């Protein structure tokens, strides 16, 4: 399943999408380590698979937490996207 | 007492030829929604009984009310059901459920059962929100999109309009189709705006059916916009209470240029049915079975 976590700021609507089907076989779970804000967690989804998700208390503050990694700040590739070995994480910006 | 036009009919159904005592696995799904609560009972994966009731202010009571109505007259009691899955807004508050599963997964599973495994795009028009869901041939969710919590484009909006125009809610759909040509739609941003707009149209002398046509087109347009963002495949199915409103459904079909798959089942039970199917799969996987 594609799980979308989004936020809206003055410049538009943005989404982080996690393709959770790609998480099922993942052993490294690198996403837990690479995010500077420690936003990712592993949870059991509706189909009893262990998949990556954005932590509940971070979902409402993505606007602030993701801001430091946004390409506009000249940081280059996003750490979560670069860190995921299965290419499961995408950003819409 | 004045008539409450928004009041839709609560219903319950029992299979005449099935007997739960002969079934190996009896599971139930309870969908506690914002406006209505449904309970579905499956005997060996086949529909045995269901009930659709109004949700009160208390989730546990609404859940109990729905399952009691579904079990009524069958001799079945809660402890004889092998697995109960709760879903919907009130899913975490169903005290007798063994597990809670999101309504998105349950609707996809239910629609897969009701419309067959060809269903790929599901539009769930609930009481308080609407969702566009993509699923695979097993009814597993691939992607979904949900509107914000806003009554425009939902069942609650339709109730408001039925009350304003004093038209029983079941007659809204057919009445809105009485017009020869659709008038321009009213505002679809907000039900409160739509209501005041409808009111001023009535004062201008528009007949009720024309106002309803304007509202139904607004609602159809709003959900079509949502669906287009997620993409629509032609194997398309509508669940939830609004699927019973022919005025909205026919306008959605017209705008999308495709026909929704029809089903013999009650569109409102999709979530609870999906939950009961999840329950059955869990029992088979070695979960709880008394």
mmCIF file of N, CA, C and O in Angstrom, chain A residues 67-77:
data_model
loop_
_atom_site.group_PDB
_atom_site.id
_atom_site.type_symbol
_atom_site.label_atom_id
_atom_site.label_comp_id
_atom_site.label_asym_id
_atom_site.label_seq_id
_atom_site.Cartn_x
_atom_site.Cartn_y
_atom_site.Cartn_z
ATOM 1 N N UNK A 67 11.275 20.359 7.145
ATOM 2 C CA UNK A 67 11.766 21.586 6.509
ATOM 3 C C UNK A 67 13.286 21.621 6.361
ATOM 4 O O UNK A 67 13.807 22.024 5.320
ATOM 5 N N UNK A 68 14.004 21.145 7.361
ATOM 6 C CA UNK A 68 15.468 21.267 7.291
ATOM 7 C C UNK A 68 16.084 20.416 6.184
ATOM 8 O O UNK A 68 17.193 20.678 5.747
ATOM 9 N N UNK A 69 15.379 19.375 5.742
ATOM 10 C CA UNK A 69 15.925 18.518 4.685
ATOM 11 C C UNK A 69 15.457 18.921 3.287
ATOM 12 O O UNK A 69 15.916 18.365 2.298
ATOM 13 N N UNK A 70 14.483 19.805 3.211
ATOM 14 C CA UNK A 70 13.930 20.133 1.895
ATOM 15 C C UNK A 70 15.022 20.676 0.975
ATOM 16 O O UNK A 70 15.873 21.444 1.411
ATOM 17 N N UNK A 71 14.983 20.248 -0.311
ATOM 18 C CA UNK A 71 16.051 20.625 -1.241
ATOM 19 C C UNK A 71 16.307 22.126 -1.327
ATOM 20 O O UNK A 71 17.417 22.543 -1.603
ATOM 21 N N UNK A 72 15.323 22.929 -1.026
ATOM 22 C CA UNK A 72 15.494 24.374 -1.121
ATOM 23 C C UNK A 72 16.645 24.865 -0.229
ATOM 24 O O UNK A 72 17.235 25.898 -0.467
ATOM 25 N N UNK A 73 16.946 24.102 0.799
ATOM 26 C CA UNK A 73 18.011 24.529 1.700
ATOM 27 C C UNK A 73 19.402 24.079 1.217
ATOM 28 O O UNK A 73 20.379 24.207 1.925
ATOM 29 N N UNK A 74 19.458 23.498 0.008
ATOM 30 C CA UNK A 74 20.732 23.150 -0.597
ATOM 31 C C UNK A 74 21.410 21.931 -0.001
ATOM 32 O O UNK A 74 22.623 21.786 -0.056
ATOM 33 N N UNK A 75 20.632 21.060 0.561
ATOM 34 C CA UNK A 75 21.212 19.923 1.241
ATOM 35 C C UNK A 75 21.457 18.725 0.325
ATOM 36 O O UNK A 75 22.088 17.744 0.711
ATOM 37 N N UNK A 76 20.884 18.773 -0.890
ATOM 38 C CA UNK A 76 21.046 17.635 -1.808
ATOM 39 C C UNK A 76 19.965 16.602 -1.575
ATOM 40 O O UNK A 76 18.879 16.944 -1.116
ATOM 41 N N UNK A 77 20.256 15.343 -1.824
ATOM 42 C CA UNK A 77 19.233 14.304 -1.723
ATOM 43 C C UNK A 77 18.742 14.157 -0.282
ATOM 44 O O UNK A 77 19.487 14.288 0.677
#
